[in-house]
XYZ file of C-alpha atoms in Angstrom:
527
model
C 64.050 50.370 100.644
C 61.578 53.228 100.219
C 63.228 56.580 99.704
C 62.623 58.988 102.560
C 61.465 62.810 101.661
C 64.246 64.629 99.610
C 64.781 68.264 100.468
C 63.830 70.465 97.623
C 66.742 72.910 98.625
C 69.311 70.202 97.165
C 70.026 72.879 94.029
C 69.253 70.968 90.589
C 68.536 67.222 92.056
C 72.552 67.155 91.814
C 72.163 64.214 94.582
C 70.646 61.896 92.550
C 72.019 62.601 89.430
C 76.145 62.119 91.363
C 74.843 59.112 92.464
C 74.102 57.437 89.588
C 78.148 57.695 88.783
C 79.370 55.650 91.011
C 80.249 52.246 89.398
C 79.495 49.338 91.373
C 79.700 45.159 90.679
C 75.774 44.790 91.426
C 72.888 46.037 92.944
C 73.859 48.138 96.147
C 71.615 49.060 99.119
C 71.486 53.009 99.015
C 73.157 54.971 101.598
C 70.467 58.368 102.238
C 72.400 61.434 102.640
C 70.902 64.136 104.740
C 71.574 67.742 105.041
C 72.586 68.559 109.045
C 70.765 71.942 108.421
C 67.274 70.134 108.624
C 67.697 66.044 108.616
C 66.118 66.453 105.290
C 67.263 63.759 102.769
C 69.389 64.891 99.959
C 69.725 62.026 97.996
C 71.638 58.310 97.780
C 74.606 56.535 96.927
C 75.272 52.983 97.023
C 76.707 51.385 100.102
C 79.574 49.672 98.074
C 80.925 46.050 99.271
C 84.635 45.092 99.254
C 84.208 43.669 95.630
C 83.305 47.257 94.525
C 86.790 48.339 95.822
C 88.453 45.813 93.631
C 87.135 46.694 90.621
C 87.169 50.345 91.188
C 91.395 49.781 92.170
C 91.704 47.403 89.287
C 89.742 50.065 86.976
C 92.077 52.543 87.911
C 95.687 50.359 87.247
C 94.121 50.109 83.935
C 94.650 54.135 83.172
C 96.931 54.972 85.093
C 100.266 53.897 82.942
C 98.979 55.878 80.601
C 98.327 59.194 82.758
C 101.781 58.690 83.886
C 103.118 58.767 80.468
C 102.407 62.304 79.855
C 104.702 64.895 80.403
C 104.265 66.297 83.567
C 103.567 69.992 82.031
C 100.685 68.406 80.488
C 98.938 67.126 83.529
C 100.001 70.470 85.303
C 97.483 72.203 82.430
C 95.068 69.787 83.779
C 95.690 70.968 86.956
C 95.250 74.415 86.213
C 91.983 74.195 84.375
C 90.703 72.374 87.285
C 91.417 75.398 89.394
C 89.564 77.662 86.649
C 86.542 75.264 86.701
C 86.548 75.113 90.617
C 86.198 79.140 90.450
C 83.473 78.875 87.667
C 81.375 76.648 89.516
C 81.821 78.157 92.981
C 78.235 78.823 94.001
C 77.154 75.369 92.910
C 80.509 73.495 95.374
C 79.270 75.849 98.017
C 75.617 74.797 98.258
C 76.583 71.694 98.212
C 79.234 71.527 100.570
C 77.199 73.300 102.841
C 74.278 71.458 102.609
C 76.242 68.095 103.187
C 78.152 69.490 105.877
C 76.159 71.919 107.622
C 78.987 74.805 107.950
C 78.421 78.811 107.092
C 79.272 79.827 103.834
C 82.313 81.845 104.549
C 83.473 78.499 105.618
C 82.412 76.416 102.807
C 84.079 79.551 100.596
C 87.634 78.756 102.729
C 87.015 75.382 101.357
C 86.794 76.336 97.415
C 89.621 78.673 97.251
C 91.939 75.822 99.580
C 91.411 73.670 96.469
C 92.397 76.471 93.637
C 95.122 77.256 95.687
C 96.511 73.530 95.870
C 95.762 73.242 92.049
C 97.849 76.164 91.397
C 100.470 75.317 93.705
C 101.175 72.291 92.742
C 100.691 72.706 88.813
C 103.603 75.742 88.573
C 105.792 73.843 91.581
C 105.558 70.185 90.915
C 107.468 69.607 87.627
C 110.252 71.166 89.727
C 109.863 69.158 92.708
C 109.602 66.233 90.507
C 112.331 67.119 87.919
C 115.651 63.966 87.891
C 118.089 65.713 90.398
C 121.617 65.106 90.158
C 122.877 64.397 93.265
C 126.687 64.547 94.919
C 128.315 61.281 93.582
C 130.464 58.259 94.969
C 133.053 59.381 93.244
C 133.521 63.136 91.856
C 134.086 63.270 88.051
C 134.245 59.794 87.806
C 130.717 58.802 88.805
C 127.302 60.603 87.987
C 124.092 60.237 90.210
C 120.597 61.379 89.460
C 117.570 60.883 91.418
C 114.378 60.029 89.650
C 110.420 60.526 91.235
C 108.250 57.715 89.470
C 104.382 57.571 90.988
C 103.494 54.570 93.212
C 100.443 53.309 91.144
C 97.392 53.734 92.770
C 96.416 55.601 95.957
C 93.710 55.272 98.362
C 92.473 58.504 99.960
C 89.774 57.870 103.176
C 88.293 61.731 104.147
C 86.358 62.929 106.573
C 82.941 64.695 106.810
C 84.227 67.887 108.329
C 86.088 69.511 104.889
C 84.709 67.119 102.374
C 85.948 69.385 99.304
C 89.395 70.193 100.443
C 90.412 66.809 102.050
C 88.589 65.024 99.373
C 90.502 66.774 96.055
C 93.459 69.001 97.458
C 94.876 65.770 99.104
C 94.381 64.100 95.745
C 95.988 66.810 93.482
C 99.692 65.906 94.218
C 99.131 62.466 93.620
C 97.627 62.648 90.098
C 100.122 65.384 89.175
C 102.755 62.765 90.007
C 101.362 60.527 87.825
C 98.927 57.967 89.728
C 95.327 57.175 89.590
C 93.128 57.410 92.770
C 90.487 56.062 94.258
C 88.402 58.219 97.095
C 86.602 56.818 100.134
C 84.537 59.759 100.984
C 82.871 60.300 104.452
C 79.329 58.514 104.467
C 77.678 62.110 105.023
C 79.475 64.047 102.505
C 80.060 61.880 99.364
C 78.179 64.731 96.915
C 81.050 66.977 97.335
C 83.872 64.205 95.855
C 81.788 63.594 93.321
C 80.796 66.637 91.716
C 84.405 67.317 92.194
C 85.894 64.312 90.368
C 83.177 65.089 87.515
C 85.084 68.583 87.439
C 88.516 66.933 87.047
C 87.397 64.690 84.215
C 86.136 68.040 82.472
C 89.436 69.060 82.832
C 91.242 66.622 81.145
C 91.663 64.024 84.248
C 91.174 60.748 81.618
C 87.747 58.864 82.943
C 88.549 56.067 85.289
C 91.687 57.263 86.541
C 89.760 58.619 89.528
C 87.646 55.968 91.298
C 84.800 56.930 94.106
C 83.508 53.981 96.578
C 81.035 55.241 98.716
C 79.824 53.344 101.621
C 80.801 52.396 105.291
C 84.074 52.768 106.355
C 84.045 49.338 108.315
C 82.563 47.777 105.022
C 85.424 48.771 102.836
C 87.991 50.738 104.384
C 90.207 47.443 105.022
C 90.039 46.081 101.525
C 91.133 49.477 100.216
C 94.064 50.119 102.339
C 95.508 46.530 101.621
C 94.933 47.106 97.743
C 96.450 50.177 97.369
C 100.086 51.292 96.905
C 99.827 54.517 99.226
C 97.296 55.713 101.468
C 96.218 59.043 102.994
C 93.920 59.287 106.087
C 92.381 62.002 107.581
C 90.304 61.078 110.730
C 90.416 60.077 114.112
C 93.675 59.058 115.814
C 91.417 55.428 116.853
C 90.867 54.805 113.334
C 94.300 56.332 112.043
C 95.759 53.359 114.492
C 93.475 50.914 112.555
C 94.514 52.129 109.205
C 98.156 52.005 109.956
C 98.021 48.523 111.377
C 96.105 46.975 108.251
C 98.825 49.282 106.093
C 101.605 47.696 107.912
C 100.253 44.012 107.605
C 100.225 44.784 103.584
C 103.428 46.904 103.456
C 101.384 50.128 102.291
C 103.144 53.191 103.114
C 100.821 55.894 104.586
C 99.899 59.487 105.446
C 97.751 59.580 108.349
C 96.361 63.491 109.627
C 94.439 62.951 113.287
C 93.242 64.818 115.997
C 94.347 67.571 117.512
C 93.981 69.399 121.049
C 95.361 72.470 119.852
C 96.512 75.410 122.539
C 97.004 79.091 121.703
C 98.876 81.175 123.959
C 98.512 85.012 124.643
C 101.182 86.947 125.870
C 100.759 90.594 127.726
C 102.142 92.607 125.144
C 99.872 91.048 122.230
C 97.607 93.578 120.672
C 94.266 91.990 122.347
C 92.076 92.862 119.724
C 94.140 90.787 116.766
C 94.319 87.942 119.113
C 90.572 88.160 119.961
C 89.350 88.388 116.376
C 91.830 85.609 115.383
C 91.237 83.045 118.172
C 87.511 83.708 117.766
C 87.551 82.676 114.390
C 90.443 79.922 114.993
C 88.014 78.270 117.721
C 84.735 78.197 116.036
C 85.176 78.076 112.164
C 82.971 75.286 111.027
C 81.419 74.836 114.776
C 85.002 73.969 116.261
C 85.020 70.716 113.813
C 88.331 71.241 112.336
C 91.386 69.451 113.115
C 93.395 72.602 113.289
C 91.190 74.094 115.667
C 91.716 76.018 118.936
C 90.399 74.278 122.215
C 92.750 75.624 124.942
C 93.951 79.231 124.928
C 96.041 80.473 127.728
C 96.513 83.997 128.447
C 99.575 85.816 130.535
C 97.436 86.729 133.821
C 97.996 90.459 133.561
C 95.462 90.811 130.439
C 93.702 87.448 131.107
C 90.276 89.613 132.494
C 90.370 91.750 129.760
C 91.201 89.106 127.211
C 88.338 87.078 128.614
C 85.682 89.904 128.806
C 86.581 91.098 124.934
C 86.603 87.153 123.630
C 83.212 86.319 125.328
C 81.928 89.582 123.752
C 83.003 88.655 120.299
C 81.844 85.228 120.826
C 78.125 86.468 121.548
C 78.173 88.871 118.419
C 78.541 85.187 116.323
C 75.772 84.644 114.399
C 74.783 80.889 114.619
C 72.539 80.048 111.559
C 71.765 76.905 109.156
C 70.974 78.227 105.646
C 72.877 79.076 102.416
C 73.381 82.344 103.033
C 76.994 84.485 104.559
C 74.545 85.914 106.820
C 75.980 83.322 109.753
C 79.263 82.976 111.120
C 78.598 79.343 112.846
C 77.009 76.821 111.018
C 75.741 73.187 112.356
C 77.236 69.943 113.548
C 77.562 67.128 111.638
C 75.568 64.729 113.330
C 73.611 63.517 116.508
C 76.582 62.023 117.889
C 79.268 65.064 117.475
C 76.208 66.976 119.368
C 76.521 64.274 122.030
C 80.007 64.525 122.657
C 79.682 68.560 122.952
C 76.970 67.972 124.887
C 78.463 65.438 127.373
C 82.314 67.652 127.793
C 80.200 70.692 128.527
C 78.378 69.177 131.213
C 81.062 67.013 132.693
C 83.312 70.645 133.025
C 80.247 72.056 134.683
C 79.944 69.193 137.094
C 83.562 69.417 137.678
C 82.851 73.137 138.838
C 83.924 74.984 135.304
C 82.263 78.231 134.667
C 80.300 78.359 131.447
C 80.290 82.330 130.227
C 78.439 81.936 127.409
C 76.920 79.138 125.045
C 76.434 75.743 126.404
C 73.303 75.211 125.016
C 71.865 73.305 122.061
C 69.931 75.474 119.582
C 67.076 73.622 118.221
C 64.959 76.599 117.540
C 68.034 77.276 114.585
C 68.727 73.991 113.414
C 68.349 70.197 115.015
C 72.124 70.191 115.366
C 73.323 73.674 116.373
C 75.000 74.375 119.430
C 76.137 77.689 120.884
C 79.828 78.614 120.524
C 80.918 78.285 124.384
C 83.474 79.693 126.427
C 84.730 77.717 129.457
C 86.921 78.683 132.310
C 88.065 76.849 135.601
C 88.102 73.936 133.811
C 89.846 71.461 136.057
C 92.676 68.941 134.146
C 90.759 65.922 134.774
C 87.836 67.307 132.811
C 86.860 65.374 129.427
C 87.463 68.992 127.933
C 90.557 69.467 129.331
C 91.757 66.046 128.016
C 90.074 64.698 125.136
C 89.264 66.384 121.424
C 86.023 67.923 121.226
C 85.552 68.721 117.847
C 83.157 71.194 118.287
C 82.387 74.892 118.948
C 84.005 74.686 122.943
C 87.073 76.194 124.238
C 88.720 76.434 127.521
C 90.437 79.690 128.603
C 93.034 80.007 131.568
C 95.515 82.250 133.015
C 99.168 81.800 133.350
C 102.135 83.457 135.318
C 105.380 81.698 133.581
C 105.888 81.829 129.911
C 107.446 78.354 130.652
C 104.892 76.931 132.299
C 102.473 78.019 129.616
C 104.537 75.994 127.090
C 104.954 73.122 129.477
C 100.642 73.603 129.661
C 100.738 73.867 126.152
C 102.422 70.971 125.694
C 100.649 68.448 127.912
C 98.601 66.274 125.547
C 99.332 63.365 123.547
C 98.369 65.639 120.588
C 100.598 67.825 118.597
C 98.762 69.075 115.485
C 99.100 73.139 115.244
C 99.159 76.101 117.962
C 99.242 79.807 118.079
C 101.590 82.121 119.940
C 100.177 86.261 120.371
C 103.103 88.430 121.047
C 104.187 91.748 120.198
C 107.811 90.780 119.945
C 108.109 88.587 117.198
C 111.323 86.997 117.964
C 110.317 85.968 121.140
C 106.831 84.204 119.258
C 109.158 82.508 117.147
C 110.834 81.396 119.766
C 108.492 80.028 121.906
C 106.653 78.374 118.693
C 109.870 76.604 118.368
C 109.156 75.038 122.231
C 105.686 74.041 121.308
C 105.721 70.254 120.291
C 103.567 70.458 117.490
C 103.667 70.513 113.359
C 103.068 73.900 113.004
C 102.449 76.938 114.855
C 101.351 80.232 113.747
C 102.659 83.449 115.406
C 100.234 86.152 115.431
C 97.600 84.046 113.520
C 95.212 81.478 114.145
C 95.638 78.965 111.220
C 94.563 80.538 107.902
C 98.458 82.051 107.203
C 99.788 78.467 108.055
C 96.987 76.667 105.784
C 97.668 79.232 102.875
C 101.194 78.881 103.136
C 101.406 75.403 100.507
C 105.041 75.945 100.016
C 105.556 75.064 103.565
C 104.606 71.692 105.079
C 102.039 70.773 107.350
C 100.824 67.862 109.648
C 101.062 66.473 113.105
C 103.549 64.744 115.535
C 102.344 62.278 118.472
C 99.033 61.060 117.929
C 97.828 63.749 115.483
C 99.625 61.836 112.909
C 102.249 61.459 110.851
C 103.554 62.379 107.133
C 103.126 65.826 105.587
C 100.638 67.788 103.139
C 101.700 70.851 101.194
C 104.944 71.540 100.088
C 107.507 69.193 98.265
C 106.306 66.977 101.010
C 102.851 66.699 99.643
C 103.962 65.423 96.250
C 107.043 63.012 97.006
C 105.060 61.013 99.340
C 103.203 59.854 96.199
C 106.065 58.715 94.631
C 109.111 56.053 94.349
C 112.813 57.596 94.355
C 115.209 55.549 91.854
C 118.535 56.032 91.707
C 120.607 55.569 88.708
C 124.538 55.704 88.777
C 126.412 55.922 85.997
C 130.343 55.135 86.169
C 132.401 57.397 83.304
C 135.568 55.168 83.161
C 135.449 51.818 85.209
C 133.695 49.841 87.455
C 134.642 50.537 91.346
C 136.232 47.129 91.883
C 139.652 46.282 92.936
C 142.446 46.531 90.068
C 143.012 42.869 88.748
C 147.136 43.850 89.042
C 146.657 45.277 92.414
C 146.995 42.722 95.813
C 144.131 43.488 98.223
C 146.043 45.289 101.085
C 147.603 47.836 98.411
C 143.932 48.174 96.818
C 142.940 48.480 100.337
C 145.154 51.392 101.204
C 144.626 53.282 97.942
C 140.941 53.422 98.800
C 141.614 55.057 102.117
C 143.948 57.368 100.320
C 141.027 58.158 97.983
C 138.142 58.425 100.886
C 140.709 60.602 102.584
C 140.901 63.337 99.427
C 137.488 63.294 99.091
C 136.706 64.139 102.626
C 139.106 67.345 102.086
C 137.237 67.954 98.392
C 134.169 68.028 100.061
C 134.847 69.590 102.903
C 136.192 73.026 100.561
C 132.935 72.255 98.562
C 130.262 70.260 99.962
C 128.480 71.003 97.223
C 129.981 69.317 94.749
C 127.991 66.822 92.231
C 129.821 64.214 90.248
């Protein structure tokens, strides 16, 4: 197959160089990678086959044991060196993220900083999270109980195109710190972000071969990867997540799945409307809306609805739409034609059902072949596609509410439950309302960045938005097996030979009663 015209804008021909770092069993057809900015080809990677997955997993296993034997403090130091390297190579990484994913440079910058913060967080806290922990023993003073955390072995990661650096690497870092190897399957559209990041990991001290990258099509290699690893992390659509979970269940592979969202925001009359507009415009249109925690539904208390809508539309119209490598633009391109078609279909369906388009609502081929204007809709009926289904594009619906309880009910009227936002001057009320929203995370007086940056707090979904959590202790413990070691200090806990069974049972009952009284006095006692 002859190569298409390759874009001269790809810095230092890094696409061709990195593609050569993918190890395959034999000759493989090329998978051409194109930039959404122009649809020019950036380079090619091998379209791997199931046999390549088998080899990648085997190679990772060969390296994993020696990595796990290194003190966790040494592994943490590697993560800190990696964070330093990401910052030092920031400009190059921004170029790759933008060219592959089509996003604005600021949105790409958020990815780079996320990787640095995640690496730093787990390097600092991981050794404490995974330290052997004394537990309340069965018989205080006589029994010692300790919980240990061991790596699961080889972790598989199937990651999407919308945040190709963050989701490929930030999910992997705690797995590596815990002593695991990793096999990463990046999205077909964005493999070069992952390949460059793995290079930086190895330069920072991760042993060669510990992290394997399998490029290619999900329907070719995905099932084999799920079946071959010891833990699987997946980020993507709910439909694909169900298929991944079914395969994992057949092979008893534990999983963490972050799936879709139809995220709501509630704006109360006492909110600072300037803050709410700024926050929600960014929260709705970051990465052209191709963000699992972006807002697609905004509900505003009726007394301030008109003012909020006017200010929101004005702020949306002031966003700069563009497709290049500068910081001059706020909103970039959609990733591919299929994503653009979904956006156009949802907006057209809403129009046919009587919705009002206040701004946007059209493709902007003059800016870029896959660019679409940030779009604000009102008067959207509940049966419209854009009201029910995840759009995953630069489209947001806004509606008024009169009763706060009804607003919470509308926010919860979805099978998804990933993220939400509440805006009010009464922070206590905001937190109380947040607790009533059925979502894995809720931000009060912020869109999502404060939540995402809180790496010591878990993040994930409920319902059709997935299972499992990233960040915090949850984000590293999931990559381990817990082992309990109990040590008996005097004699084993078996009936005393000299006592009849009924007497031994009575003595044990007395002991349990005494133990309950002791634990009520000191519930945190340790044996």
